[in-house]
Amino acid sequence: MTKRTGCKAFMRLKERSDGTCIVKDITLQHNHTLLLSPSMLVFMHSHKRVDPTLKGLVKDLQFSNIKHVNIMGLLTRLHGGRDKIGCHNRDILNMKAENTRKESINEVQNMFKFFEDMKKENENFFYDYKVDDENRLENVFWSNASSRAAYADFGDCITFDTTYKSNKHHLPLAVFVGVNNHLQSTIFGVALMGNESEESFKWVFSRFLECMGGKQPICILTDQCPAMTKAIPKIFPRTLHKFCRWHIMNKHKDPLKKLYKLFPDLKDLLTAILNHPLMPSEFEDAWKALIEKYNLHDINVMINLWAERKLWISAYWKEVFCARMTSTQRSESMNFVLKRGFVTERDNLHIFVKQVNNCIQARHEAENAETNASTGTRKTVTRYGFEAQVMDKYTRAVYSVFRERQYHSTAFRIKTSQDNPNNYLVHHYNQSKEFAWSRHEFRVLADEVEGRYECECKLWEHTGLFCHHVIAVFEHLRLDEIPNKYILQRYTKDAVTNPDFNRRDYRRTTDDGTSIEYRRTILYSEAVKIINKGCSSEAKFQIALSAFRDANTRLDNEEAELENNEDAEMENNEQSSNQENTTRETGEQNDIPPAENNDPHADIQPPLLAITKGSKTTDAARKNGKCKQPVPARPEPELDEYGRPKGTRICGTCNKIDGHNSRTCKARQLAKKLLETHEKVYGPTASSGNIKVRIRNLLARQHIPENDDEEKLDTDEGECFEDETDDEEYEQEDEDEDITEQEETQNTPDVDDKLENLNKKGGKRKCSACNLRLGHYASTCPNKEKILQQQILERQTSDNAIVKPQGVKVCSSCNKIRGHNSRTCARRQLEEQLLHLQSTEKDSNTMEDRSKEKNRKKTQTTPAVLRRSTRKR
């Protein structure tokens, strides 16, 4: 306030030897209105109090994806009011922006540091990565120790799917998902892919196979990705690849809706044919009957569904175990869980991997809760011995499925086959829609002597759980015990196959064997005691506060000392390795190369913005498989020699965050000169704003040295930068012309030095001003002003008259700059007139032909007709 209004109010104090202060001088007259209420003091810099604990809390809440309004509500509740927080809403927003800028620095190295920390916690943690030719991160795969252990237990069937917009670089997120013994989704591995090409999928699948010790799944379900379809057989040759049924039906939903409207009964019949046929021959017969009934032989959607039937119809792989998974629904659900509660499209890479790890830990917590619930006992519905057996062995979730099927099995009737007494015919007597298809009897083999129980529906072979028909036979036979071979271990309470494998992601004990939880409990209880005692009086509060601060200082010193010892040990190792690489006595250099940097990830660059399905990229970028990093809406700030950002506001001229604004920018004078030159040639136009934006975009790519002697202006002013692109279309000229001849004849050698470096990289289109392929157009040509001035001078010398250019834009009809466009072009009007004349001539010819034909018919009429016409007259 003193700087803004020049207020002279002040107070000078002097400190005495006893610690007290006296007022030496004071002026109470203010030249402005004082604050209306004490709650407005937070807007004054002298009254802002930002506690480091508050900063840490805001950072934790921010990177936990808590909304800003919820953060402010929590801080208000903790401090007892908005005015008691110590800062206002804008300060919290600036604090969050600063946290984001700091976390954006070295995000790749921080990601690998997190991986190394996880590997220190458990050496079974696995990760691998791949970089491109420019040493940029392309693909990365990782899997927790608990995920690897879960795959060993439940990796017989997996689903694999990719999702987008889960991180800042838009790298597709690929998750390997399975189902555990509690019928819950579990994560086996996670990958980030630079693109969705066949090579990227092969790399991810090979790393997954290496991580899991070469164990291939029995079945894998994916969507209809062509690259994925080619990569899976090469890496998983013994794995059955199936397409997701939901994706296939969703792809053809529009033409199917039209068929459903034409034939109301088609939907129920088609669903029954897809779900209930038992054998491939039965499905094919039912499909042919459906096609014949509704005459759908030439319908494309039915032809496409029939062509891919072996990849998604369950009748073709009834005998293949799939763990109750027929679609990628579990992968879709896991992607939804990740995006809803853990990751966002603004996350940096190290924040992203930490949030994925938090999701994995949350899944473990849900699994542990279900494991704990399965330890209890439940009452059986009946007193059959087989039901008590499955209740004792199955988990709670699996037993619930068994009991529900046992309830539905009571709707079946059983009769013994006349051919074999061990064969039973089971049929459903209730006409429900659930069993609308195949009303025939299901044949069940039940041999109690050999312990064989099989049903022709193959549900146990397909899912590992009994069907209604077999359970109905169990009840009919009053079976006491089911053979153990029919109770799969993956569904039991003891599903762990390798108990010696360390499946904990974090250590539970320290190096000396003491439990970390024990230490945390002791420290927490002692801290609570000190807090309770310190809150009773001011003296006790000061004692407790000083004790906490002293303890914190000593712990920081101890941690710094440990880090120094580690650094010294690393330096000694480097020196010893360097000494081994030098000569011992002769002074000649040894063949062993010198020791390199210990951090292998120090030079890895962040990935480029990934090209995903449906993204708007150029054809050339799609063919090459790469896309350049676009200019962000808000650029990254420039850093000083200490690694701190130079500012927070964007310069409206150069689009940089470098501690200056548009008024103090060094590129402003150059932009002003370019604009004046343009106005001299073309004159002031209504589109001068667009021209300013083009000049600003060009200068944003140039490095302009800063003059330290120039006086700085006010650096508090910031201007928002809004990128605008040129939407004009230009005709592409013939690419087979000789470029060298045009460069010799039309290129102007005299060009401003500051514009020589613009658009050096070549392009496919040719500029209509300089007639060169340098990656720009006529409106952005850096040599346009010089070329036009030279043309004006040539015409003035030849005609002795003042000549001005007729326009700026290129006409797409005549390919000339004559002050018109394709709609007002004289050449186009002439062509339209010619077309009109041709059409009128054609119409006149057709009229003549019609009249001749009419006269010819009149002359060919019979005499009787002529007599009748004469009588009428």
Short mmCIF file of C-alpha atoms in Angstrom, two decimals, residues 231-394:
data_model
loop_
_atom_site.label_atom_id
_atom_site.label_comp_id
_atom_site.label_asym_id
_atom_site.label_seq_id
_atom_site.Cartn_x
_atom_site.Cartn_y
_atom_site.Cartn_z
CA ALA A 231 1.80 -59.40 -31.91
CA ILE A 232 0.09 -61.88 -29.57
CA PRO A 233 0.74 -65.11 -31.57
CA LYS A 234 4.41 -64.21 -31.93
CA ILE A 235 5.01 -63.72 -28.19
CA PHE A 236 2.32 -66.07 -26.76
CA PRO A 237 2.24 -68.99 -29.24
CA ARG A 238 0.53 -71.37 -26.78
CA THR A 239 -2.14 -68.86 -25.69
CA LEU A 240 -5.66 -68.72 -27.07
CA HIS A 241 -6.48 -65.21 -28.25
CA LYS A 242 -10.14 -64.20 -28.05
CA PHE A 243 -11.92 -61.01 -28.98
CA CYS A 244 -14.13 -59.18 -26.54
CA ARG A 245 -17.76 -59.89 -27.34
CA TRP A 246 -18.91 -56.50 -26.09
CA HIS A 247 -16.53 -54.65 -28.42
CA ILE A 248 -17.72 -56.62 -31.43
CA MET A 249 -21.40 -56.08 -30.73
CA ASN A 250 -20.77 -52.42 -29.93
CA LYS A 251 -18.96 -51.96 -33.25
CA HIS A 252 -22.02 -53.23 -35.15
CA LYS A 253 -24.68 -51.73 -32.91
CA ASP A 254 -25.96 -49.17 -35.45
CA PRO A 255 -26.80 -51.63 -38.26
CA LEU A 256 -28.13 -54.11 -35.70
CA LYS A 257 -30.52 -51.48 -34.34
CA LYS A 258 -31.99 -51.07 -37.81
CA LEU A 259 -32.50 -54.81 -38.07
CA TYR A 260 -34.10 -54.92 -34.63
CA LYS A 261 -36.62 -52.30 -35.75
CA LEU A 262 -37.49 -54.28 -38.86
CA PHE A 263 -37.74 -57.61 -37.00
CA PRO A 264 -38.82 -57.18 -33.34
CA ASP A 265 -38.10 -60.83 -32.43
CA LEU A 266 -34.61 -60.83 -33.91
CA LYS A 267 -32.82 -59.47 -30.83
CA ASP A 268 -33.97 -62.18 -28.41
CA LEU A 269 -33.31 -64.95 -30.88
CA LEU A 270 -29.84 -63.64 -31.77
CA THR A 271 -28.91 -63.31 -28.07
CA ALA A 272 -30.05 -66.87 -27.41
CA ILE A 273 -28.00 -68.18 -30.33
CA LEU A 274 -24.87 -66.38 -29.09
CA ASN A 275 -25.23 -67.57 -25.49
CA HIS A 276 -26.69 -71.07 -25.31
CA PRO A 277 -25.47 -73.33 -28.16
CA LEU A 278 -23.29 -76.16 -26.85
CA MET A 279 -21.21 -77.21 -29.85
CA PRO A 280 -19.93 -75.35 -32.97
CA SER A 281 -22.13 -77.44 -35.25
CA GLU A 282 -25.18 -76.55 -33.17
CA PHE A 283 -24.33 -72.86 -33.35
CA GLU A 284 -23.79 -72.98 -37.11
CA ASP A 285 -27.12 -74.74 -37.67
CA ALA A 286 -28.92 -72.20 -35.50
CA TRP A 287 -27.21 -69.30 -37.30
CA LYS A 288 -28.21 -70.63 -40.73
CA ALA A 289 -31.78 -71.08 -39.55
CA LEU A 290 -31.79 -67.46 -38.34
CA ILE A 291 -30.46 -66.19 -41.68
CA GLU A 292 -33.05 -68.20 -43.60
CA LYS A 293 -35.90 -67.10 -41.37
CA TYR A 294 -35.32 -63.36 -41.79
CA ASN A 295 -33.62 -63.52 -45.24
CA LEU A 296 -30.39 -61.85 -44.06
CA HIS A 297 -28.02 -63.43 -46.60
CA ASP A 298 -26.79 -60.14 -48.10
CA ILE A 299 -26.66 -58.05 -44.92
CA ASN A 300 -23.10 -56.86 -44.30
CA VAL A 301 -23.31 -56.87 -40.51
CA MET A 302 -24.37 -60.52 -40.44
CA ILE A 303 -21.63 -61.43 -42.92
CA ASN A 304 -18.99 -59.72 -40.75
CA LEU A 305 -20.23 -61.38 -37.56
CA TRP A 306 -20.13 -64.77 -39.25
CA ALA A 307 -16.59 -64.20 -40.61
CA GLU A 308 -15.16 -63.56 -37.10
CA ARG A 309 -17.26 -66.15 -35.26
CA LYS A 310 -14.35 -68.36 -34.17
CA LEU A 311 -12.70 -65.47 -32.29
CA TRP A 312 -15.62 -64.45 -30.10
CA ILE A 313 -18.36 -67.12 -30.08
CA SER A 314 -18.01 -69.19 -26.90
CA ALA A 315 -19.23 -72.39 -28.57
CA TYR A 316 -15.86 -72.72 -30.36
CA TRP A 317 -13.80 -72.77 -27.14
CA LYS A 318 -16.07 -74.30 -24.55
CA GLU A 319 -13.30 -76.63 -23.39
CA VAL A 320 -10.80 -73.79 -22.82
CA PHE A 321 -10.57 -72.39 -19.30
CA CYS A 322 -11.32 -68.65 -19.13
CA ALA A 323 -11.98 -68.05 -15.38
CA ARG A 324 -15.50 -66.69 -15.99
CA MET A 325 -14.20 -63.94 -18.31
CA THR A 326 -15.74 -63.56 -21.77
CA SER A 327 -14.98 -59.87 -22.37
CA THR A 328 -12.53 -57.15 -21.40
CA GLN A 329 -14.99 -55.80 -18.87
CA ARG A 330 -12.49 -56.21 -16.03
CA SER A 331 -9.89 -54.17 -17.92
CA GLU A 332 -12.48 -51.50 -18.70
CA SER A 333 -13.50 -51.41 -15.04
CA MET A 334 -9.89 -51.13 -13.89
CA ASN A 335 -9.28 -48.26 -16.32
CA PHE A 336 -12.36 -46.53 -14.96
CA VAL A 337 -11.15 -46.99 -11.37
CA LEU A 338 -7.73 -45.56 -12.24
CA LYS A 339 -9.13 -42.49 -13.99
CA ARG A 340 -11.85 -41.80 -11.47
CA GLY A 341 -9.82 -41.89 -8.29
CA PHE A 342 -6.10 -41.96 -8.99
CA VAL A 343 -4.71 -40.54 -12.27
CA THR A 344 -5.53 -37.54 -14.47
CA GLU A 345 -4.39 -36.39 -17.90
CA ARG A 346 -2.29 -33.64 -16.27
CA ASP A 347 -0.09 -35.96 -14.19
CA ASN A 348 3.65 -36.11 -14.67
CA LEU A 349 5.23 -39.51 -15.13
CA HIS A 350 6.51 -39.98 -11.56
CA ILE A 351 3.20 -38.77 -10.11
CA PHE A 352 1.40 -41.16 -12.45
CA VAL A 353 3.37 -44.26 -11.42
CA LYS A 354 2.92 -43.39 -7.75
CA GLN A 355 -0.83 -43.09 -8.21
CA VAL A 356 -0.93 -46.42 -10.03
CA ASN A 357 0.93 -47.94 -7.11
CA ASN A 358 -1.66 -46.44 -4.75
CA CYS A 359 -4.38 -48.11 -6.82
CA ILE A 360 -2.60 -51.45 -6.53
CA GLN A 361 -2.33 -51.04 -2.77
CA ALA A 362 -6.04 -50.19 -2.61
CA ARG A 363 -6.83 -53.40 -4.48
CA HIS A 364 -4.69 -55.34 -2.00
CA GLU A 365 -6.62 -53.79 0.86
CA ALA A 366 -9.93 -54.92 -0.66
CA GLU A 367 -8.47 -58.38 -1.21
CA ASN A 368 -7.27 -58.59 2.39
CA ALA A 369 -10.70 -57.51 3.63
CA GLU A 370 -12.35 -60.30 1.63
CA THR A 371 -9.76 -62.80 2.85
CA ASN A 372 -10.51 -61.85 6.41
CA ALA A 373 -14.25 -62.20 5.77
CA SER A 374 -13.76 -65.66 4.27
CA THR A 375 -12.28 -66.98 7.52
CA GLY A 376 -15.68 -66.98 9.19
CA THR A 377 -18.24 -69.77 9.02
CA ARG A 378 -21.62 -69.69 7.29
CA LYS A 379 -24.70 -71.84 7.48
CA THR A 380 -25.49 -74.17 4.62
CA VAL A 381 -28.83 -74.03 2.86
CA THR A 382 -29.22 -77.81 2.90
CA ARG A 383 -27.67 -80.70 4.82
CA TYR A 384 -26.01 -82.28 1.83
CA GLY A 385 -22.41 -83.25 2.47
CA PHE A 386 -21.10 -81.74 -0.78
CA GLU A 387 -22.44 -78.29 0.19
CA ALA A 388 -20.60 -78.35 3.53
CA GLN A 389 -17.47 -79.40 1.64
CA VAL A 390 -17.52 -76.50 -0.85
CA MET A 391 -18.37 -74.02 1.93
CA ASP A 392 -15.29 -75.13 3.81
CA LYS A 393 -12.92 -74.92 0.81
CA TYR A 394 -14.26 -72.15 -1.39
#
